[in-house]
mmCIF file of C-alpha atoms in Angstrom:
data_model
loop_
_atom_site.group_PDB
_atom_site.id
_atom_site.type_symbol
_atom_site.label_atom_id
_atom_site.label_comp_id
_atom_site.label_asym_id
_atom_site.label_seq_id
_atom_site.Cartn_x
_atom_site.Cartn_y
_atom_site.Cartn_z
ATOM 1 C CA UNK A 1 107.611 -19.539 6.424
ATOM 2 C CA UNK A 2 105.552 -17.745 8.595
ATOM 3 C CA UNK A 3 105.727 -14.710 6.638
ATOM 4 C CA UNK A 4 104.772 -16.867 3.608
ATOM 5 C CA UNK A 5 101.663 -18.083 5.301
ATOM 6 C CA UNK A 6 100.746 -14.553 6.396
ATOM 7 C CA UNK A 7 100.961 -13.598 2.865
ATOM 8 C CA UNK A 8 98.763 -16.272 1.385
ATOM 9 C CA UNK A 9 96.226 -15.414 4.371
ATOM 10 C CA UNK A 10 96.263 -11.977 3.478
ATOM 11 C CA UNK A 11 95.613 -12.775 -0.126
ATOM 12 C CA UNK A 12 92.908 -15.184 0.679
ATOM 13 C CA UNK A 13 91.319 -12.884 2.805
ATOM 14 C CA UNK A 14 91.384 -10.228 0.173
ATOM 15 C CA UNK A 15 89.834 -12.190 -2.250
ATOM 16 C CA UNK A 16 86.952 -13.178 0.361
ATOM 17 C CA UNK A 17 86.336 -9.444 0.749
ATOM 18 C CA UNK A 18 85.909 -8.737 -3.025
ATOM 19 C CA UNK A 19 84.056 -11.742 -3.694
ATOM 20 C CA UNK A 20 81.641 -10.671 -0.575
ATOM 21 C CA UNK A 21 81.313 -7.161 -2.216
ATOM 22 C CA UNK A 22 80.707 -8.485 -5.509
ATOM 23 C CA UNK A 23 78.002 -10.625 -4.008
ATOM 24 C CA UNK A 24 76.322 -7.926 -2.157
ATOM 25 C CA UNK A 25 76.186 -5.908 -5.395
ATOM 26 C CA UNK A 26 74.861 -8.705 -7.184
ATOM 27 C CA UNK A 27 72.298 -9.373 -4.594
ATOM 28 C CA UNK A 28 71.221 -5.693 -4.695
ATOM 29 C CA UNK A 29 70.716 -5.863 -8.277
ATOM 30 C CA UNK A 30 68.768 -9.190 -8.355
ATOM 31 C CA UNK A 31 66.511 -7.383 -5.476
ATOM 32 C CA UNK A 32 66.097 -4.289 -7.667
ATOM 33 C CA UNK A 33 64.822 -6.547 -10.486
ATOM 34 C CA UNK A 34 62.614 -8.439 -8.495
ATOM 35 C CA UNK A 35 61.194 -5.518 -6.323
ATOM 36 C CA UNK A 36 57.545 -4.624 -6.582
ATOM 37 C CA UNK A 37 56.418 -1.241 -8.224
ATOM 38 C CA UNK A 38 53.953 -0.782 -5.455
ATOM 39 C CA UNK A 39 54.549 2.667 -3.510
ATOM 40 C CA UNK A 40 56.030 1.949 -0.216
ATOM 41 C CA UNK A 41 56.810 -1.677 -0.882
ATOM 42 C CA UNK A 42 60.605 -2.427 0.370
ATOM 43 C CA UNK A 43 63.007 -4.440 -1.624
ATOM 44 C CA UNK A 44 63.153 -7.928 -1.307
ATOM 45 C CA UNK A 45 65.811 -9.401 0.705
ATOM 46 C CA UNK A 46 68.002 -11.834 -1.563
ATOM 47 C CA UNK A 47 71.072 -14.011 -0.588
ATOM 48 C CA UNK A 48 73.034 -16.008 -3.097
ATOM 49 C CA UNK A 49 74.912 -19.197 -2.577
ATOM 50 C CA UNK A 50 78.404 -19.069 -1.705
ATOM 51 C CA UNK A 51 81.122 -17.804 -1.007
ATOM 52 C CA UNK A 52 82.853 -20.405 -2.992
ATOM 53 C CA UNK A 53 80.075 -22.243 -4.685
ATOM 54 C CA UNK A 54 78.196 -19.016 -5.892
ATOM 55 C CA UNK A 55 78.458 -19.624 -9.439
ATOM 56 C CA UNK A 56 77.978 -23.127 -11.179
ATOM 57 C CA UNK A 57 78.805 -21.540 -14.656
ATOM 58 C CA UNK A 58 79.618 -18.234 -15.970
ATOM 59 C CA UNK A 59 75.924 -16.936 -16.002
ATOM 60 C CA UNK A 60 74.221 -19.424 -13.265
ATOM 61 C CA UNK A 61 73.939 -19.012 -9.538
ATOM 62 C CA UNK A 62 73.956 -22.253 -7.693
ATOM 63 C CA UNK A 63 71.272 -20.904 -5.434
ATOM 64 C CA UNK A 64 69.198 -17.773 -4.560
ATOM 65 C CA UNK A 65 67.251 -17.202 -1.512
ATOM 66 C CA UNK A 66 64.487 -14.437 -1.714
ATOM 67 C CA UNK A 67 62.038 -13.127 0.806
ATOM 68 C CA UNK A 68 59.449 -10.156 0.336
ATOM 69 C CA UNK A 69 57.543 -8.741 2.912
ATOM 70 C CA UNK A 70 53.785 -7.049 2.419
ATOM 71 C CA UNK A 71 53.166 -8.653 -1.327
ATOM 72 C CA UNK A 72 49.642 -8.701 -2.335
ATOM 73 C CA UNK A 73 47.911 -11.807 -3.483
ATOM 74 C CA UNK A 74 44.464 -12.703 -4.862
ATOM 75 C CA UNK A 75 41.653 -12.047 -2.090
ATOM 76 C CA UNK A 76 44.105 -11.692 0.772
ATOM 77 C CA UNK A 77 45.759 -8.821 2.956
ATOM 78 C CA UNK A 78 49.670 -8.416 2.533
ATOM 79 C CA UNK A 79 51.553 -11.742 2.940
ATOM 80 C CA UNK A 80 55.338 -12.528 2.724
ATOM 81 C CA UNK A 81 56.771 -14.491 -0.011
ATOM 82 C CA UNK A 82 59.763 -16.582 -0.041
ATOM 83 C CA UNK A 83 61.460 -18.334 -2.797
ATOM 84 C CA UNK A 84 64.349 -20.906 -2.667
ATOM 85 C CA UNK A 85 65.809 -21.133 -6.130
ATOM 86 C CA UNK A 86 68.405 -23.639 -7.727
ATOM 87 C CA UNK A 87 70.614 -23.010 -10.854
ATOM 88 C CA UNK A 88 69.621 -19.278 -11.416
ATOM 89 C CA UNK A 89 70.622 -17.855 -14.677
ATOM 90 C CA UNK A 90 71.479 -14.209 -14.520
ATOM 91 C CA UNK A 91 71.444 -12.397 -17.842
ATOM 92 C CA UNK A 92 74.959 -10.978 -18.419
ATOM 93 C CA UNK A 93 76.392 -13.388 -15.561
ATOM 94 C CA UNK A 94 79.477 -12.052 -14.238
ATOM 95 C CA UNK A 95 79.637 -9.237 -16.850
ATOM 96 C CA UNK A 96 79.029 -5.878 -16.562
ATOM 97 C CA UNK A 97 76.307 -5.697 -18.926
ATOM 98 C CA UNK A 98 73.127 -7.846 -18.086
ATOM 99 C CA UNK A 99 70.541 -8.087 -20.922
ATOM 100 C CA UNK A 100 67.195 -6.727 -19.286
ATOM 101 C CA UNK A 101 65.505 -8.174 -22.129
ATOM 102 C CA UNK A 102 65.524 -11.547 -20.236
ATOM 103 C CA UNK A 103 64.518 -12.819 -16.750
ATOM 104 C CA UNK A 104 66.102 -14.335 -14.075
ATOM 105 C CA UNK A 105 65.151 -18.082 -14.714
ATOM 106 C CA UNK A 106 65.887 -21.073 -12.496
ATOM 107 C CA UNK A 107 65.889 -24.867 -12.987
ATOM 108 C CA UNK A 108 63.756 -25.383 -9.884
ATOM 109 C CA UNK A 109 62.206 -23.201 -7.234
ATOM 110 C CA UNK A 110 60.384 -23.654 -3.928
ATOM 111 C CA UNK A 111 57.656 -20.897 -3.703
ATOM 112 C CA UNK A 112 55.916 -20.004 -0.036
ATOM 113 C CA UNK A 113 53.401 -17.547 0.835
ATOM 114 C CA UNK A 114 53.175 -16.974 4.525
ATOM 115 C CA UNK A 115 49.288 -16.051 5.660
ATOM 116 C CA UNK A 116 48.941 -14.425 8.984
ATOM 117 C CA UNK A 117 45.453 -13.578 10.598
ATOM 118 C CA UNK A 118 45.756 -9.866 9.111
ATOM 119 C CA UNK A 119 46.254 -11.589 5.815
ATOM 120 C CA UNK A 120 43.071 -14.051 6.016
ATOM 121 C CA UNK A 121 40.985 -11.136 7.408
ATOM 122 C CA UNK A 122 39.591 -9.753 4.106
ATOM 123 C CA UNK A 123 39.075 -13.601 2.663
ATOM 124 C CA UNK A 124 37.144 -14.291 5.596
ATOM 125 C CA UNK A 125 35.207 -11.010 5.943
ATOM 126 C CA UNK A 126 36.514 -10.622 9.592
ATOM 127 C CA UNK A 127 38.748 -8.458 11.612
ATOM 128 C CA UNK A 128 40.911 -9.082 14.374
ATOM 129 C CA UNK A 129 41.613 -12.532 12.950
ATOM 130 C CA UNK A 130 43.803 -14.879 15.224
ATOM 131 C CA UNK A 131 45.527 -18.257 13.918
ATOM 132 C CA UNK A 132 47.268 -20.903 15.835
ATOM 133 C CA UNK A 133 47.522 -24.369 16.555
ATOM 134 C CA UNK A 134 44.218 -26.317 16.860
ATOM 135 C CA UNK A 135 44.859 -26.956 20.328
ATOM 136 C CA UNK A 136 45.776 -24.404 23.209
ATOM 137 C CA UNK A 137 48.125 -21.658 21.406
ATOM 138 C CA UNK A 138 50.194 -21.847 24.399
ATOM 139 C CA UNK A 139 50.987 -25.651 23.893
ATOM 140 C CA UNK A 140 51.582 -25.124 20.321
ATOM 141 C CA UNK A 141 54.918 -26.566 18.689
ATOM 142 C CA UNK A 142 55.961 -27.708 15.659
ATOM 143 C CA UNK A 143 53.919 -27.917 12.023
ATOM 144 C CA UNK A 144 50.650 -28.927 11.700
ATOM 145 C CA UNK A 145 47.966 -29.281 9.255
ATOM 146 C CA UNK A 146 45.142 -28.409 11.440
ATOM 147 C CA UNK A 147 44.837 -24.637 12.761
ATOM 148 C CA UNK A 148 42.445 -22.580 15.073
ATOM 149 C CA UNK A 149 41.017 -19.567 13.592
ATOM 150 C CA UNK A 150 39.085 -16.707 15.336
ATOM 151 C CA UNK A 151 37.943 -13.440 14.217
ATOM 152 C CA UNK A 152 34.952 -10.940 14.671
ATOM 153 C CA UNK A 153 32.752 -11.011 11.631
ATOM 154 C CA UNK A 154 32.451 -7.608 9.767
ATOM 155 C CA UNK A 155 28.802 -7.602 8.956
ATOM 156 C CA UNK A 156 27.450 -9.041 12.367
ATOM 157 C CA UNK A 157 30.192 -8.247 14.987
ATOM 158 C CA UNK A 158 29.759 -11.611 16.445
ATOM 159 C CA UNK A 159 33.189 -13.277 17.417
ATOM 160 C CA UNK A 160 33.397 -16.991 16.254
ATOM 161 C CA UNK A 161 36.280 -19.455 16.780
ATOM 162 C CA UNK A 162 36.774 -22.682 14.572
ATOM 163 C CA UNK A 163 39.127 -25.558 14.349
ATOM 164 C CA UNK A 164 39.825 -25.858 10.411
ATOM 165 C CA UNK A 165 41.862 -28.593 8.684
ATOM 166 C CA UNK A 166 44.381 -27.269 5.987
ATOM 167 C CA UNK A 167 43.579 -29.149 3.007
ATOM 168 C CA UNK A 168 45.010 -29.504 -0.364
ATOM 169 C CA UNK A 169 43.410 -31.645 -3.167
ATOM 170 C CA UNK A 170 42.847 -31.624 -6.915
ATOM 171 C CA UNK A 171 40.388 -28.493 -6.476
ATOM 172 C CA UNK A 172 42.743 -26.249 -4.855
ATOM 173 C CA UNK A 173 43.867 -25.194 -1.191
ATOM 174 C CA UNK A 174 41.240 -24.726 1.600
ATOM 175 C CA UNK A 175 40.367 -24.280 5.026
ATOM 176 C CA UNK A 176 37.681 -26.800 5.947
ATOM 177 C CA UNK A 177 35.752 -26.200 9.320
ATOM 178 C CA UNK A 178 35.743 -29.406 11.371
ATOM 179 C CA UNK A 179 34.286 -27.841 14.692
ATOM 180 C CA UNK A 180 33.510 -24.852 16.499
ATOM 181 C CA UNK A 181 36.197 -24.095 18.912
ATOM 182 C CA UNK A 182 34.845 -24.107 22.450
ATOM 183 C CA UNK A 183 37.416 -25.384 24.638
ATOM 184 C CA UNK A 184 40.680 -23.798 25.565
ATOM 185 C CA UNK A 185 41.168 -20.211 23.646
ATOM 186 C CA UNK A 186 37.569 -21.081 21.993
ATOM 187 C CA UNK A 187 34.349 -19.182 22.589
ATOM 188 C CA UNK A 188 31.798 -21.235 24.444
ATOM 189 C CA UNK A 189 28.673 -19.201 23.768
ATOM 190 C CA UNK A 190 28.827 -18.893 19.827
ATOM 191 C CA UNK A 191 26.711 -19.492 16.721
ATOM 192 C CA UNK A 192 28.041 -22.834 15.710
ATOM 193 C CA UNK A 193 26.674 -23.093 12.440
ATOM 194 C CA UNK A 194 27.468 -19.361 11.310
ATOM 195 C CA UNK A 195 31.244 -20.006 12.712
ATOM 196 C CA UNK A 196 31.492 -22.819 10.793
ATOM 197 C CA UNK A 197 30.008 -21.238 7.337
ATOM 198 C CA UNK A 198 31.961 -18.254 8.062
ATOM 199 C CA UNK A 199 35.612 -20.114 8.145
ATOM 200 C CA UNK A 200 35.210 -22.272 5.233
ATOM 201 C CA UNK A 201 37.469 -20.915 2.546
ATOM 202 C CA UNK A 202 39.096 -22.038 -0.819
ATOM 203 C CA UNK A 203 42.031 -19.583 -1.758
ATOM 204 C CA UNK A 204 42.329 -18.161 -5.082
ATOM 205 C CA UNK A 205 43.957 -20.580 -7.650
ATOM 206 C CA UNK A 206 47.081 -18.288 -8.237
ATOM 207 C CA UNK A 207 47.791 -17.973 -4.557
ATOM 208 C CA UNK A 208 51.515 -18.773 -5.226
ATOM 209 C CA UNK A 209 53.105 -16.487 -7.401
ATOM 210 C CA UNK A 210 54.666 -17.734 -10.740
ATOM 211 C CA UNK A 211 51.788 -19.980 -11.617
ATOM 212 C CA UNK A 212 53.162 -22.501 -9.111
ATOM 213 C CA UNK A 213 50.519 -24.750 -7.344
ATOM 214 C CA UNK A 214 50.034 -25.310 -3.858
ATOM 215 C CA UNK A 215 51.273 -28.870 -2.800
ATOM 216 C CA UNK A 216 51.275 -28.393 1.098
ATOM 217 C CA UNK A 217 49.053 -25.928 3.412
ATOM 218 C CA UNK A 218 50.487 -26.043 7.038
ATOM 219 C CA UNK A 219 50.433 -23.917 10.073
ATOM 220 C CA UNK A 220 53.159 -23.051 12.551
ATOM 221 C CA UNK A 221 53.653 -20.115 15.116
ATOM 222 C CA UNK A 222 50.581 -18.265 14.214
ATOM 223 C CA UNK A 223 51.303 -18.444 10.370
ATOM 224 C CA UNK A 224 49.627 -20.420 7.682
ATOM 225 C CA UNK A 225 52.104 -21.639 4.865
ATOM 226 C CA UNK A 226 51.435 -22.472 1.513
ATOM 227 C CA UNK A 227 54.196 -23.868 -0.529
ATOM 228 C CA UNK A 228 54.881 -25.386 -3.997
ATOM 229 C CA UNK A 229 57.731 -26.296 -6.385
ATOM 230 C CA UNK A 230 58.037 -24.991 -9.796
ATOM 231 C CA UNK A 231 60.330 -26.588 -12.530
ATOM 232 C CA UNK A 232 62.312 -25.604 -15.480
ATOM 233 C CA UNK A 233 59.325 -24.198 -17.125
ATOM 234 C CA UNK A 234 58.121 -21.907 -14.258
ATOM 235 C CA UNK A 235 57.980 -18.013 -15.252
ATOM 236 C CA UNK A 236 61.321 -15.995 -14.617
ATOM 237 C CA UNK A 237 61.575 -15.006 -10.878
ATOM 238 C CA UNK A 238 61.328 -11.376 -11.953
ATOM 239 C CA UNK A 239 57.496 -11.802 -11.563
ATOM 240 C CA UNK A 240 57.724 -13.203 -7.732
ATOM 241 C CA UNK A 241 56.592 -10.108 -6.398
ATOM 242 C CA UNK A 242 55.935 -7.615 -8.988
ATOM 243 C CA UNK A 243 52.305 -6.612 -9.833
ATOM 244 C CA UNK A 244 53.036 -5.037 -13.218
ATOM 245 C CA UNK A 245 53.950 -7.801 -15.380
#
């Protein structure tokens, strides 16, 4: 009896190992398909759902998680892009011969862009930009819709520090200055009018890849995250970080 159980466990373990190897190969193939063509850009990290619910059909993955770092987005410095896709159709499915003429399409995908101070600097015309919670950064925790942005203006060399609301409305996603930051972590002596003007920003309409509109704009841990959801008509995931499509 024990021998039979041991045999079953060995077989199951072998099947799991084979499945894990197949998953790694598939994830590498998806990463290569999505990878940006820019020199020096690293391959995206890809994880498929599983191990036992990886495929929902012969050519459809139940879920795919993608993260790519150092991606170029309009008007910004490099950002990190993430996508959580559901029911991803993989051309060729479990067969070896994939049809490269068709992209990776999903029933639904949540796309997010993570914007740091370095990402914001070009758009604001600043250097040494810091992003934090609206209150003292040492007390920050959780996710908020109000941020503290500080930086040095490239033209004048003046350091400014402002509290901004993270707003999404029908006209787009915005940083809306509400007050100069003069308290903890702020700058008591600054040109307040200049500081307010310098931190007002409307992000490019195509901030998110795949034509997905921004639905939420939040800040947490020194990073502003813009996110949105795309449906079945969203362009193929192949275009998530590539700049040659």
